[in-house]
Short mmCIF file of C-alpha atoms and ligand atoms in Angstrom, two decimals:
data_model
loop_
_atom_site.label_atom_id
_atom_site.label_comp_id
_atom_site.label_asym_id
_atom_site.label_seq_id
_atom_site.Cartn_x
_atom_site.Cartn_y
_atom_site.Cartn_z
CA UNK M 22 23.10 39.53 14.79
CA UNK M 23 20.64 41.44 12.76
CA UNK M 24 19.76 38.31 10.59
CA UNK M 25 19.13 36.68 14.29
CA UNK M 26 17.04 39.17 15.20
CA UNK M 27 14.98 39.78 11.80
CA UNK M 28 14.25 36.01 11.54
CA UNK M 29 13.34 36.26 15.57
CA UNK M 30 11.11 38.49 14.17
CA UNK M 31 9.47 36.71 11.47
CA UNK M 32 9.33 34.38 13.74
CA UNK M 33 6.70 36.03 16.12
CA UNK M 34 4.67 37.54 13.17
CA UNK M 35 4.58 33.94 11.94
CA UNK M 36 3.22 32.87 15.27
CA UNK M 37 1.03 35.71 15.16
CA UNK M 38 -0.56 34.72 12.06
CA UNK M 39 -0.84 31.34 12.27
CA UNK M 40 2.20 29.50 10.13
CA UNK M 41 5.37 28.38 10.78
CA UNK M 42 8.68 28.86 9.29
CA UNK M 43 11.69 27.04 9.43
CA UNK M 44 15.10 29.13 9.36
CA UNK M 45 16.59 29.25 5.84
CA UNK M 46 20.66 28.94 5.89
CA UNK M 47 23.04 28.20 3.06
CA UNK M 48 24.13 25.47 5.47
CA UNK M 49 20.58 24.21 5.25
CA UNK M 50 20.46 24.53 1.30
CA UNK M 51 23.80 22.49 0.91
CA UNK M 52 22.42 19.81 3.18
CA UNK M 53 19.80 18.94 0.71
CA UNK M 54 21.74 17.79 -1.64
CA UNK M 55 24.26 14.52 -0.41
CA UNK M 56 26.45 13.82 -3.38
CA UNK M 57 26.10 10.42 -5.28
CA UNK M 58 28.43 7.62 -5.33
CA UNK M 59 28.36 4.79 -7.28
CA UNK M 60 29.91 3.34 -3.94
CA UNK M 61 31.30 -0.95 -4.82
CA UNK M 62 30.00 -0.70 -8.28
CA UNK M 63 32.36 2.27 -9.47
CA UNK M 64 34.71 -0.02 -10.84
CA UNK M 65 32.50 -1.94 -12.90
CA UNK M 66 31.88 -1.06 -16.61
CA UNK M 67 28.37 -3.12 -17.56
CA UNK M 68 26.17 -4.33 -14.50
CA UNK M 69 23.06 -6.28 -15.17
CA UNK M 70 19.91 -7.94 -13.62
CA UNK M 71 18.93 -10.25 -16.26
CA UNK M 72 21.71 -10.64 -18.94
CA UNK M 73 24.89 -8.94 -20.38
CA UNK M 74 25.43 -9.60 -24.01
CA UNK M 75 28.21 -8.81 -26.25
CA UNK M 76 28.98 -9.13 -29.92
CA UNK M 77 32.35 -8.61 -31.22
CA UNK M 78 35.06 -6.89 -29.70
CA UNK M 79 33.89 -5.54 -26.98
CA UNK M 80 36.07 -3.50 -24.38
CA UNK M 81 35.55 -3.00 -20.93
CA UNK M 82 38.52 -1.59 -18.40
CA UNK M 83 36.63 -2.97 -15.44
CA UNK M 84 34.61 -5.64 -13.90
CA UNK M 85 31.64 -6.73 -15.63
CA UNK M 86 28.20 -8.97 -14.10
CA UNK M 87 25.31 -10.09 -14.02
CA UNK M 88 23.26 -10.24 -10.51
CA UNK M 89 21.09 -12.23 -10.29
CA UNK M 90 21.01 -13.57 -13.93
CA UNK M 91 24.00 -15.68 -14.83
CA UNK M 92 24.06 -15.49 -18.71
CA UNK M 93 27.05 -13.83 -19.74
CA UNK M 94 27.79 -13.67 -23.73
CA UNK M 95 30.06 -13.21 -25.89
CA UNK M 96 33.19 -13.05 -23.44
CA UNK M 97 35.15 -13.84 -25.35
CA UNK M 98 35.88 -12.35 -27.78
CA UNK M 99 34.54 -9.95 -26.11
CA UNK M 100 37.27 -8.89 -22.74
CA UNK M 101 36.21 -7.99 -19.60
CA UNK M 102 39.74 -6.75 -18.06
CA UNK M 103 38.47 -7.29 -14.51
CA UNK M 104 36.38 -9.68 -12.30
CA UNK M 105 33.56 -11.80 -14.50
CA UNK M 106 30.62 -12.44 -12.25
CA UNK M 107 28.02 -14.18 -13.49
CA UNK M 108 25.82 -14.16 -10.24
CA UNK M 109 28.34 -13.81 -7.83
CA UNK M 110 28.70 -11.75 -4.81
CA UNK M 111 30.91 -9.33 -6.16
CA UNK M 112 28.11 -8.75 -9.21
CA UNK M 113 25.10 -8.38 -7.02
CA UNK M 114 26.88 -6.04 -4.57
CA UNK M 115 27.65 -3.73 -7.58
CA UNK M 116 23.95 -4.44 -8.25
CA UNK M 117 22.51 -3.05 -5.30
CA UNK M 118 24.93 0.08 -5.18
CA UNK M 119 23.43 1.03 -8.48
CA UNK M 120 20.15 0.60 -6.93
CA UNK M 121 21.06 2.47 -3.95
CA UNK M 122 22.89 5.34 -6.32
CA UNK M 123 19.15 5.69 -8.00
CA UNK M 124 17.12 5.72 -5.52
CA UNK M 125 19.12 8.65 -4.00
CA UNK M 126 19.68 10.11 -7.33
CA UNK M 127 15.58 10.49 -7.70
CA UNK M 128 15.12 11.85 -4.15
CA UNK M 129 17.93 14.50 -5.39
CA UNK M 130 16.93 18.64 -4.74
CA UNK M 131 16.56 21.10 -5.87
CA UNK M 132 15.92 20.39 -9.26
CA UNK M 133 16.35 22.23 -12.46
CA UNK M 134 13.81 21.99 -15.48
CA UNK M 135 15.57 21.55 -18.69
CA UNK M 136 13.96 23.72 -21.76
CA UNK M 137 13.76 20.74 -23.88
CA UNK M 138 13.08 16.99 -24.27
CA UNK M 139 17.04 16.93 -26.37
CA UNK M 140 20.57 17.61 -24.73
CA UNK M 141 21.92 18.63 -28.02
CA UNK M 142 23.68 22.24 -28.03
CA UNK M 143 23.56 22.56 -24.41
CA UNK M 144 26.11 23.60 -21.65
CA UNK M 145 25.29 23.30 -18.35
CA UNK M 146 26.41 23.88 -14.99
CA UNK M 147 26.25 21.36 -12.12
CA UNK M 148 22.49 20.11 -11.32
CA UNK M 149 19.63 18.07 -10.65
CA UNK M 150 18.13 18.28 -14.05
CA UNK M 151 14.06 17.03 -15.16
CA UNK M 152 13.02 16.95 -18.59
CA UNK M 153 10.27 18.86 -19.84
CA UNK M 154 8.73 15.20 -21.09
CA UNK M 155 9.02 11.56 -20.28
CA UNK M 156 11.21 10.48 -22.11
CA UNK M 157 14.97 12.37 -23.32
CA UNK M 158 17.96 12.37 -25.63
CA UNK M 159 20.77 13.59 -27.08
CA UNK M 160 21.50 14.63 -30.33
CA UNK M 161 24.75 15.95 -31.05
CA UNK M 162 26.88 17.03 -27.67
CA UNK M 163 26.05 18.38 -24.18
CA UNK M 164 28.84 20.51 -22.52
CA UNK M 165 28.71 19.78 -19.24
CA UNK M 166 30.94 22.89 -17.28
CA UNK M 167 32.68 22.17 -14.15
CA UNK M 168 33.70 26.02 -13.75
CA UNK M 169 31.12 27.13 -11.00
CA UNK M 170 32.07 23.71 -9.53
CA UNK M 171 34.70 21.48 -10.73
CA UNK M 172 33.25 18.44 -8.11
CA UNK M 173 29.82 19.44 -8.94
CA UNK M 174 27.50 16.27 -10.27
CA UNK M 175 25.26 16.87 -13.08
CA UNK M 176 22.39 14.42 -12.81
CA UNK M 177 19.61 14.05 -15.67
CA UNK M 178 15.85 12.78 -14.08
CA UNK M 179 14.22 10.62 -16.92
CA UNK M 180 10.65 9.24 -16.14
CA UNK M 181 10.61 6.80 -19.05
CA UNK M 182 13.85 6.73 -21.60
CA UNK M 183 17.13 7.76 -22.52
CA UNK M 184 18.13 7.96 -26.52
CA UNK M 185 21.45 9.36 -27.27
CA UNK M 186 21.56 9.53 -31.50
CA UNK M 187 24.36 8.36 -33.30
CA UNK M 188 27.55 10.07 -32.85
CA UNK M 189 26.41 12.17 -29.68
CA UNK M 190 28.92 13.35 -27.10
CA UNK M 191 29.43 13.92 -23.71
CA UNK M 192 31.80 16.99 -23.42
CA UNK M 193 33.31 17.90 -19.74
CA UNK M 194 35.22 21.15 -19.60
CA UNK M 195 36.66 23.91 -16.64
CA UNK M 196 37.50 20.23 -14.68
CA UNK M 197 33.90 18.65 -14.90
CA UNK M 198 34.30 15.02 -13.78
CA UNK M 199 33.11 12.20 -15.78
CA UNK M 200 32.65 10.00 -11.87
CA UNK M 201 30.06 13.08 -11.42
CA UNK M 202 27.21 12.43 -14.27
CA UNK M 203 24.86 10.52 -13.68
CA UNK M 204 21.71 9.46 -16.04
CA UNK M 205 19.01 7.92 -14.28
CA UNK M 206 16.60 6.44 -16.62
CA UNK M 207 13.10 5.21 -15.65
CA UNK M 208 12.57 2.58 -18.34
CA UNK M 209 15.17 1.88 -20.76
CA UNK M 210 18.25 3.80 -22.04
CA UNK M 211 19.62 3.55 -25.64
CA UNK M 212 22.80 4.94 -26.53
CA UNK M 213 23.75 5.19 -30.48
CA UNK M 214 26.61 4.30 -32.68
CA UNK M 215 29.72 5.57 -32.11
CA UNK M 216 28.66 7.90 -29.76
CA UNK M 217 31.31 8.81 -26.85
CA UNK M 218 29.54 9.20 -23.60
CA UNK M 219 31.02 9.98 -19.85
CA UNK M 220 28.11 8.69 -17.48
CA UNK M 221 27.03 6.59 -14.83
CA UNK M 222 23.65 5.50 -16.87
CA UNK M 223 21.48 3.97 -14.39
CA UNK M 224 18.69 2.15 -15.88
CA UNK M 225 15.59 0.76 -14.18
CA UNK M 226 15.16 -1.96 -17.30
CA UNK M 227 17.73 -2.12 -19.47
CA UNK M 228 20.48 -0.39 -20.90
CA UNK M 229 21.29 -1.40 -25.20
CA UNK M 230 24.44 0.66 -27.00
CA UNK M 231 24.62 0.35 -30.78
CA UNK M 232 28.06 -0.42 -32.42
CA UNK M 233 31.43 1.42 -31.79
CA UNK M 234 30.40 3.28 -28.95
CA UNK M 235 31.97 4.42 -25.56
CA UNK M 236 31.42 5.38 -22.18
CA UNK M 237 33.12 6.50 -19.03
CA UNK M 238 31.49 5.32 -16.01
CA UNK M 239 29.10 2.50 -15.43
CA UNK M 240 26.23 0.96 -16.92
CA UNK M 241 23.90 -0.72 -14.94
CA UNK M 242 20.47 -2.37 -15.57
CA UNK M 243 18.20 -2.72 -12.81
CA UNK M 244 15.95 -5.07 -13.98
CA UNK M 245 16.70 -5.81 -17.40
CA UNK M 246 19.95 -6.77 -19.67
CA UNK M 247 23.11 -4.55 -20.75
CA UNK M 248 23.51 -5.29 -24.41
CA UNK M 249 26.48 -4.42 -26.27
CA UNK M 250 28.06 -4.58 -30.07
CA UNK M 251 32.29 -3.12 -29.95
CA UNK M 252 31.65 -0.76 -27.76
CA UNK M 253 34.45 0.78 -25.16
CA UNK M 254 33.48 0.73 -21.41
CA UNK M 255 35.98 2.11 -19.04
CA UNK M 256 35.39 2.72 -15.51
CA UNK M 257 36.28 5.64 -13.66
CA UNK M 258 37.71 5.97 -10.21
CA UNK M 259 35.53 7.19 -7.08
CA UNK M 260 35.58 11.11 -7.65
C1 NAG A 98 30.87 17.73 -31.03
O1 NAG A 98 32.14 17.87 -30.43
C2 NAG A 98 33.20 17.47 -31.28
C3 NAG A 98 34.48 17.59 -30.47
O2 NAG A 98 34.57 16.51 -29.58
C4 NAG A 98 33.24 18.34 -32.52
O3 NAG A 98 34.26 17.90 -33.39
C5 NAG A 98 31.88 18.25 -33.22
O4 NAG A 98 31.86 19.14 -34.31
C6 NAG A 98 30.76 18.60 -32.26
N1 NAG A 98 29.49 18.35 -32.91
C7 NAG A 98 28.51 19.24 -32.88
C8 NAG A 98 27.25 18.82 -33.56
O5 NAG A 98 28.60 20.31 -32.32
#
């Protein structure tokens, strides 16, 4: 009741003096931000537009594509354990859910800027996070902390690209869910040797992981190829 009537208030100065104001609410804050989903593609490990390449023994617990390139290489000896769609239906609907998941992901609010261009050292609660440069990495480990939130997303802005170094990490503690991360990468992501990552790494080109690597989630290229050497994809189920 007094909230009412201080913002009815306001709300007459306002009018008074010329602006308008909309009436804040926590309700109103929450709305802004409409969780992700990586809706039909979730259960896809690699996803690309052009090509998806393989050497060696590649793993991924999941479907695997191409949409709406057809060249798929190195299956085997690489092993897809799900649905192989080279141009299919099945591939470019994963296709445009990634799309659709980035598109949403950069119209995400409010945003938080990160202190630096590197990942490395940090622990962070759920967020919206920008980079304080074009392009990002990570060096090392990023904690990502799901105790404010445990079905909190955590969802890194990148104008141009993503590096992660060799041997980086992806840490989730306090119930942080590896279905809620989400890299969204506005040229090219490249993810280092035998680095263990937990992302959905949404690439507008391409997306290239070095030897002996791993991820949780799914990698999609937008407009470019997924490129891969032994690495480990598994997929993770709709949070
Ligand atoms: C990264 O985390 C792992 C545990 O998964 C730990 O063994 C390693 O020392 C950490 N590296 C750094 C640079 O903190």
């Amino acid at each position: 009741m007094y909230h009412t009537l201080k913002f009815t208030y306001l709300a007459v100065l306002a009018a008074q003096i010329g602006v308008s104001l909309s009436h804040p609410s926590l309700e109103h804050i929450e709305r802004l931000f409409v969780p992700l989903t990586m809706g039909v593609a979730s259960n896809w490990g690699a996803i690309a537009h052009t090509t998806l390449t393989s050497t060696g023994a590649t793993l991924i617990t999941g479907n695997c594509g191409t949409c709406p390139g057809t060249a798929i290489t190195g299956f085997p000896p690489g092993k897809c354990t799900g649905t192989k769609s080279a141009g299919g239906t099945a591939a470019c609907s994963a296709e445009a859910a990634c799309l659709s998941a980035y598109n949403k992901a950069r119209a995400a609010s409010p945003t938080v800027a990160l202190p630096a261009a590197d990942l490395g050292g940090l622990t962070l609660p759920p967020g919206v996070y920008t980079f304080p440069t074009a392009a990002g990495s990570l060096t090392g480990n990023v904690t990502l902390n799901g105790a404010k939130n445990a079905n909190g997303q955590f969802i890194f802005l990148l104008s141009t690209t993503f590096e992660a170094a060799a041997a980086s990490k992806i840490l989730l503690i306090n119930g942080a869910k590896a279905c809620n991360v989400y890299i969204i990468v506005g040229s090219s992501a490249t993810i280092g040797a035998a680095s263990a990552l937990q992302a959905n790494i949404l690439a507008y080109t391409s997306v290239s992981v070095a030897n002996g690597a791993s991820n949780k989630g799914v990698l999609c290229a937008l407009n470019g190829a997924v490129t891969l050497i032994n690495d480990a994809l598994t997929t993770q189920a709709k949070c």
